[in-house]
mmCIF file of C-alpha atoms in Angstrom:
data_model
loop_
_atom_site.group_PDB
_atom_site.id
_atom_site.type_symbol
_atom_site.label_atom_id
_atom_site.label_comp_id
_atom_site.label_asym_id
_atom_site.label_seq_id
_atom_site.Cartn_x
_atom_site.Cartn_y
_atom_site.Cartn_z
ATOM 1 C CA MET U 8 119.862 170.712 202.707
ATOM 2 C CA GLN U 9 123.034 168.645 203.938
ATOM 3 C CA HIS U 10 126.116 170.531 203.657
ATOM 4 C CA ASP U 11 128.435 167.604 203.041
ATOM 5 C CA ASP U 12 131.322 167.227 200.005
ATOM 6 C CA THR U 13 128.851 165.450 197.807
ATOM 7 C CA LEU U 14 127.122 168.528 196.801
ATOM 8 C CA SER U 15 128.643 170.608 194.055
ATOM 9 C CA PRO U 16 129.566 174.214 194.130
ATOM 10 C CA ALA U 17 126.590 175.214 191.848
ATOM 11 C CA THR U 18 123.862 173.713 194.289
ATOM 12 C CA LEU U 19 125.591 175.010 197.380
ATOM 13 C CA ALA U 20 125.574 178.506 195.727
ATOM 14 C CA ALA U 21 122.033 177.905 194.054
ATOM 15 C CA GLN U 22 120.470 177.344 197.898
ATOM 16 C CA GLY U 23 122.568 179.921 199.347
ATOM 17 C CA MET U 24 124.125 177.094 201.644
ATOM 18 C CA GLY U 25 120.633 176.263 202.579
ATOM 19 C CA ALA U 26 120.320 178.234 205.709
ATOM 20 C CA THR U 27 116.697 178.472 207.015
ATOM 21 C CA PRO U 28 116.784 180.333 210.134
ATOM 22 C CA MET U 29 114.252 179.848 212.831
ATOM 23 C CA PRO U 30 111.269 180.514 213.680
ATOM 24 C CA HIS U 31 110.157 181.191 210.436
ATOM 25 C CA ARG U 32 112.070 179.226 208.230
ATOM 26 C CA ASP U 33 112.907 181.587 205.979
ATOM 27 C CA ILE U 34 113.990 180.436 201.934
ATOM 28 C CA VAL U 35 115.497 184.053 201.632
ATOM 29 C CA PRO U 36 117.208 184.927 204.553
ATOM 30 C CA PRO U 37 116.740 188.319 206.348
ATOM 31 C CA ILE U 38 118.311 191.377 206.386
ATOM 32 C CA HIS U 39 120.115 192.368 209.664
ATOM 33 C CA MET U 40 120.166 196.224 210.214
ATOM 34 C CA ALA U 41 121.290 196.227 213.734
ATOM 35 C CA THR U 42 124.583 198.069 214.407
ATOM 36 C CA THR U 43 125.191 197.339 217.789
ATOM 37 C CA PHE U 44 124.346 194.256 220.166
ATOM 38 C CA GLU U 45 123.108 193.704 223.758
ATOM 39 C CA ARG U 46 125.615 192.532 226.720
ATOM 40 C CA ALA U 47 124.314 190.474 229.313
ATOM 41 C CA ASN U 48 124.158 191.066 232.961
ATOM 42 C CA ASP U 49 127.814 189.628 233.473
ATOM 43 C CA GLY U 50 129.014 191.959 230.593
ATOM 44 C CA SER U 51 129.369 188.986 228.300
ATOM 45 C CA LEU U 52 128.372 188.818 224.649
ATOM 46 C CA PRO U 53 125.707 185.952 224.485
ATOM 47 C CA GLY U 54 125.270 186.762 220.841
ATOM 48 C CA GLY U 55 128.840 186.629 219.918
ATOM 49 C CA ARG U 56 129.211 190.310 218.484
ATOM 50 C CA ILE U 57 129.872 193.931 219.679
ATOM 51 C CA TYR U 58 129.544 195.918 216.735
ATOM 52 C CA ALA U 59 128.338 195.659 213.315
ATOM 53 C CA ARG U 60 131.133 197.531 211.500
ATOM 54 C CA ASP U 61 133.205 194.307 210.845
ATOM 55 C CA ALA U 62 130.787 192.158 212.329
ATOM 56 C CA SER U 63 127.285 192.340 211.105
ATOM 57 C CA PRO U 64 125.532 189.279 210.886
ATOM 58 C CA ALA U 65 124.326 190.644 207.479
ATOM 59 C CA TYR U 66 127.812 189.617 206.177
ATOM 60 C CA ASP U 67 127.526 185.797 207.329
ATOM 61 C CA PRO U 68 125.800 184.453 204.433
ATOM 62 C CA ALA U 69 127.798 185.598 201.686
ATOM 63 C CA GLU U 70 130.879 185.193 203.627
ATOM 64 C CA ALA U 71 130.107 181.579 204.587
ATOM 65 C CA LEU U 72 129.238 180.679 200.762
ATOM 66 C CA LEU U 73 132.135 182.109 199.132
ATOM 67 C CA CYS U 74 134.529 180.673 201.716
ATOM 68 C CA LYS U 75 133.348 177.189 201.002
ATOM 69 C CA LEU U 76 133.555 178.030 196.814
ATOM 70 C CA GLU U 77 136.975 178.939 197.102
ATOM 71 C CA GLY U 78 137.530 176.186 199.784
ATOM 72 C CA GLY U 79 139.288 178.685 202.163
ATOM 73 C CA ALA U 80 139.080 178.764 205.951
ATOM 74 C CA GLU U 81 137.969 182.266 206.008
ATOM 75 C CA ALA U 82 136.342 185.185 203.803
ATOM 76 C CA ALA U 83 135.878 188.638 204.619
ATOM 77 C CA LEU U 84 133.609 190.946 203.069
ATOM 78 C CA PHE U 85 134.589 194.723 202.035
ATOM 79 C CA ALA U 86 133.307 198.089 200.431
ATOM 80 C CA SER U 87 134.895 197.216 197.224
ATOM 81 C CA GLY U 88 137.097 195.556 195.276
ATOM 82 C CA MET U 89 139.799 198.031 195.716
ATOM 83 C CA ALA U 90 139.233 198.437 199.627
ATOM 84 C CA ALA U 91 139.739 194.641 199.624
ATOM 85 C CA ALA U 92 142.950 194.749 197.582
ATOM 86 C CA SER U 93 144.266 197.772 199.540
ATOM 87 C CA ALA U 94 143.838 195.875 203.141
ATOM 88 C CA VAL U 95 146.098 193.195 201.747
ATOM 89 C CA LEU U 96 148.808 196.016 201.268
ATOM 90 C CA LEU U 97 147.992 197.589 204.165
ATOM 91 C CA ALA U 98 148.551 194.515 206.016
ATOM 92 C CA LEU U 99 152.151 194.531 204.866
ATOM 93 C CA LYS U 100 155.017 195.610 207.308
ATOM 94 C CA PRO U 101 157.519 198.646 206.723
ATOM 95 C CA GLY U 102 160.193 197.637 204.249
ATOM 96 C CA ALA U 103 158.224 194.477 202.831
ATOM 97 C CA ARG U 104 158.497 194.045 199.118
ATOM 98 C CA VAL U 105 155.928 193.434 196.486
ATOM 99 C CA VAL U 106 155.972 191.792 192.943
ATOM 100 C CA ALA U 107 153.082 192.763 190.710
ATOM 101 C CA PRO U 108 152.210 192.100 186.838
ATOM 102 C CA HIS U 109 152.644 194.965 184.593
ATOM 103 C CA ASP U 110 148.871 194.232 183.190
ATOM 104 C CA MET U 111 146.450 194.180 185.603
ATOM 105 C CA TYR U 112 143.633 196.320 186.697
ATOM 106 C CA TRP U 113 144.545 200.199 186.017
ATOM 107 C CA SER U 114 143.262 201.616 189.424
ATOM 108 C CA LEU U 115 144.871 198.974 191.439
ATOM 109 C CA ARG U 116 148.258 199.359 189.573
ATOM 110 C CA ASN U 117 148.416 202.874 190.104
ATOM 111 C CA TRP U 118 147.076 202.829 193.802
ATOM 112 C CA MET U 119 150.165 200.198 194.493
ATOM 113 C CA ILE U 120 152.738 202.527 192.863
ATOM 114 C CA GLY U 121 151.518 205.489 195.209
ATOM 115 C CA PHE U 122 151.452 203.296 198.022
ATOM 116 C CA SER U 123 154.929 201.413 197.476
ATOM 117 C CA ALA U 124 156.052 205.469 197.372
ATOM 118 C CA ASN U 125 154.559 206.869 200.759
ATOM 119 C CA TRP U 126 154.812 203.577 202.828
ATOM 120 C CA GLN U 127 158.408 202.473 201.791
ATOM 121 C CA VAL U 128 157.421 199.137 200.381
ATOM 122 C CA GLY U 129 159.190 197.908 197.261
ATOM 123 C CA LEU U 130 157.629 197.492 194.473
ATOM 124 C CA ASP U 131 158.829 195.465 191.237
ATOM 125 C CA PHE U 132 156.346 194.645 187.871
ATOM 126 C CA TYR U 133 156.666 191.611 185.929
ATOM 127 C CA ALA U 134 155.756 190.964 182.284
ATOM 128 C CA ASP U 135 155.475 187.100 182.222
ATOM 129 C CA SER U 136 156.470 184.083 183.830
ATOM 130 C CA ALA U 137 160.150 184.344 183.061
ATOM 131 C CA ASP U 138 160.004 187.721 184.241
ATOM 132 C CA LEU U 139 158.570 186.894 187.526
ATOM 133 C CA ALA U 140 160.875 183.834 188.323
ATOM 134 C CA ALA U 141 163.965 186.183 187.589
ATOM 135 C CA LEU U 142 162.151 189.029 190.015
ATOM 136 C CA LEU U 143 161.887 186.074 192.499
ATOM 137 C CA GLN U 144 165.631 185.392 193.013
ATOM 138 C CA ARG U 145 165.790 187.641 195.890
ATOM 139 C CA PRO U 146 163.276 187.760 198.825
ATOM 140 C CA ALA U 147 159.723 189.060 198.822
ATOM 141 C CA ASP U 148 156.959 189.545 200.643
ATOM 142 C CA LEU U 149 153.872 189.495 198.534
ATOM 143 C CA VAL U 150 153.314 188.158 195.212
ATOM 144 C CA TRP U 151 150.217 189.442 193.084
ATOM 145 C CA VAL U 152 149.028 187.681 190.110
ATOM 146 C CA GLU U 153 145.849 188.508 187.768
ATOM 147 C CA THR U 154 144.462 186.259 185.630
ATOM 148 C CA PRO U 155 143.402 186.377 183.147
ATOM 149 C CA ALA U 156 144.462 189.958 183.283
ATOM 150 C CA ASN U 157 142.539 192.806 182.182
ATOM 151 C CA PRO U 158 142.290 193.968 179.520
ATOM 152 C CA THR U 159 144.400 192.028 177.374
ATOM 153 C CA TRP U 160 143.677 188.655 179.290
ATOM 154 C CA GLU U 161 147.129 187.340 179.448
ATOM 155 C CA ILE U 162 147.305 184.146 181.832
ATOM 156 C CA THR U 163 149.255 183.145 184.446
ATOM 157 C CA ASP U 164 150.243 179.699 186.061
ATOM 158 C CA ILE U 165 149.027 180.123 189.422
ATOM 159 C CA ALA U 166 150.854 176.932 190.487
ATOM 160 C CA ARG U 167 153.782 177.918 189.129
ATOM 161 C CA ALA U 168 153.637 181.634 190.565
ATOM 162 C CA ALA U 169 153.048 179.842 194.106
ATOM 163 C CA GLU U 170 156.081 177.975 194.135
ATOM 164 C CA LEU U 171 158.074 180.887 192.859
ATOM 165 C CA ALA U 172 156.420 182.932 195.392
ATOM 166 C CA HIS U 173 157.084 180.447 198.277
ATOM 167 C CA ALA U 174 160.833 179.998 197.779
ATOM 168 C CA ALA U 175 161.073 183.492 197.806
ATOM 169 C CA GLY U 176 159.538 183.815 201.086
ATOM 170 C CA ALA U 177 156.319 185.561 200.020
ATOM 171 C CA ARG U 178 152.471 185.033 200.089
ATOM 172 C CA LEU U 179 150.536 184.583 196.925
ATOM 173 C CA VAL U 180 147.474 186.591 196.148
ATOM 174 C CA VAL U 181 145.201 186.108 192.960
ATOM 175 C CA ASP U 182 142.706 188.571 191.806
ATOM 176 C CA SER U 183 140.172 185.978 190.506
ATOM 177 C CA THR U 184 137.596 188.426 189.603
ATOM 178 C CA VAL U 185 136.950 187.257 186.134
ATOM 179 C CA PRO U 186 137.141 183.407 186.327
ATOM 180 C CA THR U 187 135.352 183.379 189.546
ATOM 181 C CA PRO U 188 135.372 180.209 191.628
ATOM 182 C CA VAL U 189 133.099 178.902 188.587
ATOM 183 C CA PHE U 190 136.198 178.355 186.700
ATOM 184 C CA THR U 191 139.230 178.637 189.019
ATOM 185 C CA ARG U 192 139.980 178.112 192.241
ATOM 186 C CA PRO U 193 143.295 179.712 193.212
ATOM 187 C CA LEU U 194 143.580 178.288 196.729
ATOM 188 C CA ALA U 195 143.582 174.610 195.402
ATOM 189 C CA LEU U 196 146.185 175.711 192.950
ATOM 190 C CA GLY U 197 148.757 176.929 195.853
ATOM 191 C CA ALA U 198 147.671 180.566 196.136
ATOM 192 C CA ASP U 199 147.518 182.063 199.843
ATOM 193 C CA VAL U 200 144.675 184.184 199.497
ATOM 194 C CA VAL U 201 142.326 185.299 196.798
ATOM 195 C CA MET U 202 140.551 188.441 195.634
ATOM 196 C CA HIS U 203 137.396 189.617 194.060
ATOM 197 C CA SER U 204 135.873 192.640 193.091
ATOM 198 C CA ALA U 205 132.431 191.053 193.863
ATOM 199 C CA THR U 206 130.938 194.267 192.013
ATOM 200 C CA LYS U 207 131.507 192.198 188.885
ATOM 201 C CA TYR U 208 130.231 188.619 188.477
ATOM 202 C CA LEU U 209 129.575 187.715 192.150
ATOM 203 C CA ASN U 210 126.948 190.233 192.618
ATOM 204 C CA GLY U 211 126.338 190.264 188.379
ATOM 205 C CA HIS U 212 123.483 193.104 188.390
ATOM 206 C CA SER U 213 125.370 196.534 188.108
ATOM 207 C CA ASP U 214 123.777 197.399 191.572
ATOM 208 C CA VAL U 215 126.236 196.866 194.292
ATOM 209 C CA VAL U 216 130.187 197.971 195.048
ATOM 210 C CA ALA U 217 131.773 194.945 196.668
ATOM 211 C CA GLY U 218 134.725 193.253 197.531
ATOM 212 C CA VAL U 219 136.133 190.011 199.298
ATOM 213 C CA LEU U 220 138.951 188.234 200.308
ATOM 214 C CA VAL U 221 139.012 184.696 201.018
ATOM 215 C CA THR U 222 142.154 182.981 202.753
ATOM 216 C CA ARG U 223 143.511 179.529 202.753
ATOM 217 C CA ALA U 224 144.636 180.004 206.466
ATOM 218 C CA LYS U 225 143.695 182.099 209.540
ATOM 219 C CA ASP U 226 147.286 183.047 210.084
ATOM 220 C CA ASP U 227 148.779 186.226 211.177
ATOM 221 C CA PHE U 228 149.020 187.838 208.191
ATOM 222 C CA TRP U 229 144.825 187.315 207.792
ATOM 223 C CA THR U 230 144.432 188.901 211.261
ATOM 224 C CA ARG U 231 146.215 191.691 209.902
ATOM 225 C CA ILE U 232 143.866 192.189 206.696
ATOM 226 C CA LYS U 233 141.188 191.905 209.182
ATOM 227 C CA THR U 234 142.482 194.866 211.330
ATOM 228 C CA ALA U 235 142.843 196.861 208.299
ATOM 229 C CA ARG U 236 139.293 196.193 207.508
ATOM 230 C CA ALA U 237 138.255 196.979 210.725
ATOM 231 C CA ALA U 238 140.034 200.001 211.735
ATOM 232 C CA GLY U 239 139.445 201.511 207.979
ATOM 233 C CA GLY U 240 135.685 200.921 207.952
ATOM 234 C CA ALA U 241 135.908 199.432 204.508
ATOM 235 C CA VAL U 242 132.678 197.297 204.864
ATOM 236 C CA LEU U 243 129.397 196.834 203.332
ATOM 237 C CA GLY U 244 126.347 198.242 204.287
ATOM 238 C CA PRO U 245 123.366 195.338 205.278
ATOM 239 C CA PHE U 246 121.316 195.570 202.090
ATOM 240 C CA GLU U 247 124.281 195.770 199.750
ATOM 241 C CA ALA U 248 125.642 192.552 201.374
ATOM 242 C CA TRP U 249 122.082 190.597 201.140
ATOM 243 C CA LEU U 250 121.836 191.815 197.450
ATOM 244 C CA LEU U 251 125.543 190.104 197.180
ATOM 245 C CA ASN U 252 124.268 187.010 198.502
ATOM 246 C CA ARG U 253 121.360 187.439 196.223
ATOM 247 C CA GLY U 254 123.265 187.725 193.109
ATOM 248 C CA LEU U 255 125.411 184.728 194.086
ATOM 249 C CA ARG U 256 122.712 182.427 194.124
ATOM 250 C CA THR U 257 122.558 182.635 190.066
ATOM 251 C CA LEU U 258 126.430 182.787 189.895
ATOM 252 C CA PHE U 259 127.104 179.429 187.922
ATOM 253 C CA PRO U 260 124.214 179.457 185.702
ATOM 254 C CA ARG U 261 125.186 183.490 184.775
ATOM 255 C CA VAL U 262 128.503 182.675 184.087
ATOM 256 C CA ARG U 263 128.466 179.640 182.680
ATOM 257 C CA THR U 264 126.012 181.188 179.761
ATOM 258 C CA ALA U 265 128.007 184.316 179.402
ATOM 259 C CA ALA U 266 131.347 182.087 179.192
ATOM 260 C CA ALA U 267 130.063 179.937 176.214
ATOM 261 C CA SER U 268 128.582 183.083 174.353
ATOM 262 C CA ALA U 269 131.738 184.993 174.862
ATOM 263 C CA LEU U 270 133.688 181.693 173.294
ATOM 264 C CA ARG U 271 131.177 181.675 170.470
ATOM 265 C CA ILE U 272 131.760 185.278 169.702
ATOM 266 C CA ALA U 273 135.705 185.219 170.209
ATOM 267 C CA GLN U 274 135.632 182.141 167.235
ATOM 268 C CA HIS U 275 132.981 184.016 164.889
ATOM 269 C CA PHE U 276 135.582 187.316 165.215
ATOM 270 C CA GLU U 277 139.180 185.633 165.314
ATOM 271 C CA HIS U 278 139.764 186.363 161.680
ATOM 272 C CA HIS U 279 137.446 188.766 160.612
ATOM 273 C CA PRO U 280 138.979 191.122 158.298
ATOM 274 C CA ALA U 281 138.229 194.360 160.252
ATOM 275 C CA LEU U 282 139.881 193.336 163.101
ATOM 276 C CA LEU U 283 143.716 192.941 163.926
ATOM 277 C CA ALA U 284 143.255 190.351 166.906
ATOM 278 C CA VAL U 285 140.791 189.178 169.455
ATOM 279 C CA ARG U 286 142.033 188.245 172.562
ATOM 280 C CA TYR U 287 140.381 185.322 174.589
ATOM 281 C CA PRO U 288 141.867 182.509 176.579
ATOM 282 C CA GLY U 289 139.460 180.231 174.820
ATOM 283 C CA LEU U 290 141.047 180.489 171.465
ATOM 284 C CA PRO U 291 144.191 177.861 171.110
ATOM 285 C CA ALA U 292 145.767 180.651 169.219
ATOM 286 C CA HIS U 293 145.993 182.551 172.459
ATOM 287 C CA PRO U 294 149.609 182.359 174.087
ATOM 288 C CA GLY U 295 148.383 181.492 177.667
ATOM 289 C CA HIS U 296 145.705 178.810 176.066
ATOM 290 C CA ASP U 297 147.552 175.636 177.176
ATOM 291 C CA ILE U 298 147.741 177.097 180.964
ATOM 292 C CA ALA U 299 144.081 178.360 180.575
ATOM 293 C CA CYS U 300 143.150 174.479 179.863
ATOM 294 C CA ARG U 301 144.964 173.415 183.219
ATOM 295 C CA GLN U 302 143.781 175.878 185.860
ATOM 296 C CA MET U 303 140.307 176.911 183.986
ATOM 297 C CA GLU U 304 137.709 174.141 184.587
ATOM 298 C CA GLY U 305 134.703 174.525 182.503
ATOM 299 C CA GLY U 306 135.381 177.491 180.803
ATOM 300 C CA PHE U 307 137.477 180.762 180.196
ATOM 301 C CA GLY U 308 135.697 183.395 181.168
ATOM 302 C CA ALA U 309 133.270 186.063 179.586
ATOM 303 C CA MET U 310 136.062 188.793 178.869
ATOM 304 C CA LEU U 311 137.678 189.100 175.611
ATOM 305 C CA SER U 312 138.813 192.194 173.835
ATOM 306 C CA LEU U 313 139.104 193.199 169.886
ATOM 307 C CA ARG U 314 141.917 195.211 168.407
ATOM 308 C CA VAL U 315 140.113 196.969 165.472
ATOM 309 C CA LYS U 316 142.017 197.907 162.633
ATOM 310 C CA GLY U 317 142.397 201.789 161.659
ATOM 311 C CA GLY U 318 144.021 202.239 165.589
ATOM 312 C CA GLU U 319 141.849 204.556 168.079
ATOM 313 C CA ALA U 320 139.618 206.258 165.627
ATOM 314 C CA ALA U 321 138.028 203.399 163.992
ATOM 315 C CA ALA U 322 137.899 201.638 167.730
ATOM 316 C CA ARG U 323 135.814 204.798 168.781
ATOM 317 C CA ARG U 324 133.743 204.288 165.981
ATOM 318 C CA VAL U 325 133.102 201.015 166.580
ATOM 319 C CA ALA U 326 131.873 201.477 170.004
ATOM 320 C CA GLY U 327 129.955 203.984 169.416
ATOM 321 C CA ALA U 328 127.727 202.131 166.650
ATOM 322 C CA VAL U 329 126.755 199.579 168.932
ATOM 323 C CA ARG U 330 122.809 199.003 169.873
ATOM 324 C CA ILE U 331 122.874 196.207 171.960
ATOM 325 C CA PHE U 332 126.210 196.617 173.762
ATOM 326 C CA ARG U 333 126.019 199.252 176.557
ATOM 327 C CA ARG U 334 128.869 201.786 176.465
ATOM 328 C CA ALA U 335 130.163 201.579 180.063
ATOM 329 C CA THR U 336 132.946 200.968 182.341
ATOM 330 C CA SER U 337 132.543 197.564 184.688
ATOM 331 C CA LEU U 338 131.859 194.146 183.697
ATOM 332 C CA GLY U 339 130.117 190.930 184.961
ATOM 333 C CA SER U 340 126.468 191.802 184.992
ATOM 334 C CA VAL U 341 123.715 190.092 183.361
ATOM 335 C CA GLU U 342 124.218 192.710 180.411
ATOM 336 C CA SER U 343 126.869 193.201 177.743
ATOM 337 C CA LEU U 344 129.074 195.839 177.684
ATOM 338 C CA ILE U 345 131.550 197.640 175.455
ATOM 339 C CA GLU U 346 134.556 200.014 176.492
ATOM 340 C CA HIS U 347 136.880 201.676 174.653
ATOM 341 C CA ARG U 348 139.679 201.180 177.287
ATOM 342 C CA GLY U 349 142.651 203.005 176.369
ATOM 343 C CA PRO U 350 141.406 206.292 176.551
ATOM 344 C CA MET U 351 139.527 205.356 180.044
ATOM 345 C CA GLU U 352 142.723 204.693 181.443
ATOM 346 C CA GLY U 353 144.401 207.863 180.570
ATOM 347 C CA PRO U 354 148.112 208.827 180.287
ATOM 348 C CA GLY U 355 150.748 206.087 181.004
ATOM 349 C CA THR U 356 147.975 203.236 179.633
ATOM 350 C CA ARG U 357 149.682 200.195 178.680
ATOM 351 C CA CYS U 358 146.382 199.118 176.882
ATOM 352 C CA PRO U 359 146.466 199.656 173.139
ATOM 353 C CA LEU U 360 144.255 202.497 171.678
ATOM 354 C CA ASP U 361 142.496 200.343 169.356
ATOM 355 C CA LEU U 362 141.528 198.131 171.692
ATOM 356 C CA LEU U 363 137.777 197.135 172.803
ATOM 357 C CA ARG U 364 136.580 194.978 175.782
ATOM 358 C CA LEU U 365 133.647 193.453 175.894
ATOM 359 C CA SER U 366 132.092 192.089 178.930
ATOM 360 C CA VAL U 367 129.756 189.650 177.460
ATOM 361 C CA GLY U 368 126.394 189.087 179.551
ATOM 362 C CA ILE U 369 123.580 186.408 179.018
ATOM 363 C CA GLU U 370 121.577 188.067 176.254
ATOM 364 C CA ASP U 371 120.894 185.830 172.870
ATOM 365 C CA THR U 372 124.537 185.059 171.337
ATOM 366 C CA ASP U 373 123.295 185.999 167.775
ATOM 367 C CA ASP U 374 122.160 189.000 168.663
ATOM 368 C CA LEU U 375 125.530 190.137 170.326
ATOM 369 C CA ILE U 376 127.340 188.807 167.361
ATOM 370 C CA ALA U 377 125.131 190.416 164.799
ATOM 371 C CA ASP U 378 125.280 193.782 166.771
ATOM 372 C CA LEU U 379 129.128 193.618 166.623
ATOM 373 C CA GLU U 380 129.047 192.680 162.965
ATOM 374 C CA GLN U 381 126.952 195.774 161.962
ATOM 375 C CA ALA U 382 129.037 197.958 164.190
ATOM 376 C CA LEU U 383 132.275 196.963 162.443
ATOM 377 C CA GLN U 384 130.368 197.546 158.995
ATOM 378 C CA LYS U 385 128.971 201.014 160.020
ATOM 379 C CA ALA U 386 132.320 201.826 161.206
ATOM 380 C CA ASN U 387 134.280 201.229 157.940
ATOM 381 C CA GLU U 388 131.653 202.849 155.833
ATOM 382 C CA ARG U 389 132.442 206.014 157.226
#
């Protein structure tokens, strides 16, 4: 397959960049299991590799494809999304200042709080774009954006955040796990680094934990990130890297199908009498809808949340009554998941306790709607 700018990202993903290694010209790339690589007689490295911790050939296909899909200069795989995010923070220098959103992935938010306290890094949280602008009236080193933001799906204007961050002397890092490069390309909007929990949509089959960072430029900050990866050893095994590459080949049809289904579900339940609200950026009533229309091309993602009338107890009953949705943590796989999110986060959560987070998979949409309808009805009968 020819690699040129005329090929769509969907084609590149489906064919795994079209690599056909010699001598067998495999359609599916082999799994590279080697952990070390032989030197020549003169001590040189004709294969270009020393040790597989951060330089395994197993990483090459997925890193090359993700770099291409995001329009970056280089990509790096990690053992998890948390490992990828942690490497960004570990690349900062003492005394750095970080600005991050109030509403974001809960585990990372908590880790940032502990990290900043232990490593003498300043940390300020913003609630909205006006708050972000105010916080960036003074210098910063890193601005973190998650959009749409888990689990209430606030939208941040990436291009505006990039302007504000760069004016304050900061780099902008965008967690783009939910939209994926199918719908949003943060680097093209001004971000410096894009991060994914590849466990979710990029792999898409609930069988790999992985993370990835893609950088706009191979600069000193990126070198420090890669050093943190190598020294910390937070890398994938060869089989996990192979599984991730396999999952990426169906990324576009999976994500497009799930997002189309999520939009139909959101529209169906938007004014449901048993619900207080439906949170989904594809609905015109969503406060970030106009921004989402500008920066999300072709869809609004497959995550939405329902706020159930009757509070925490009612939400728990609805989650307990579903038949097709699976009650489980995580998101982005082929099967649909439901989670009563607030109790999972525990004390201090900002998530409303009446909120149910839905990760819409690729099942028949009518079946999913019927499942939620019967669960809401059953919950209200008690």
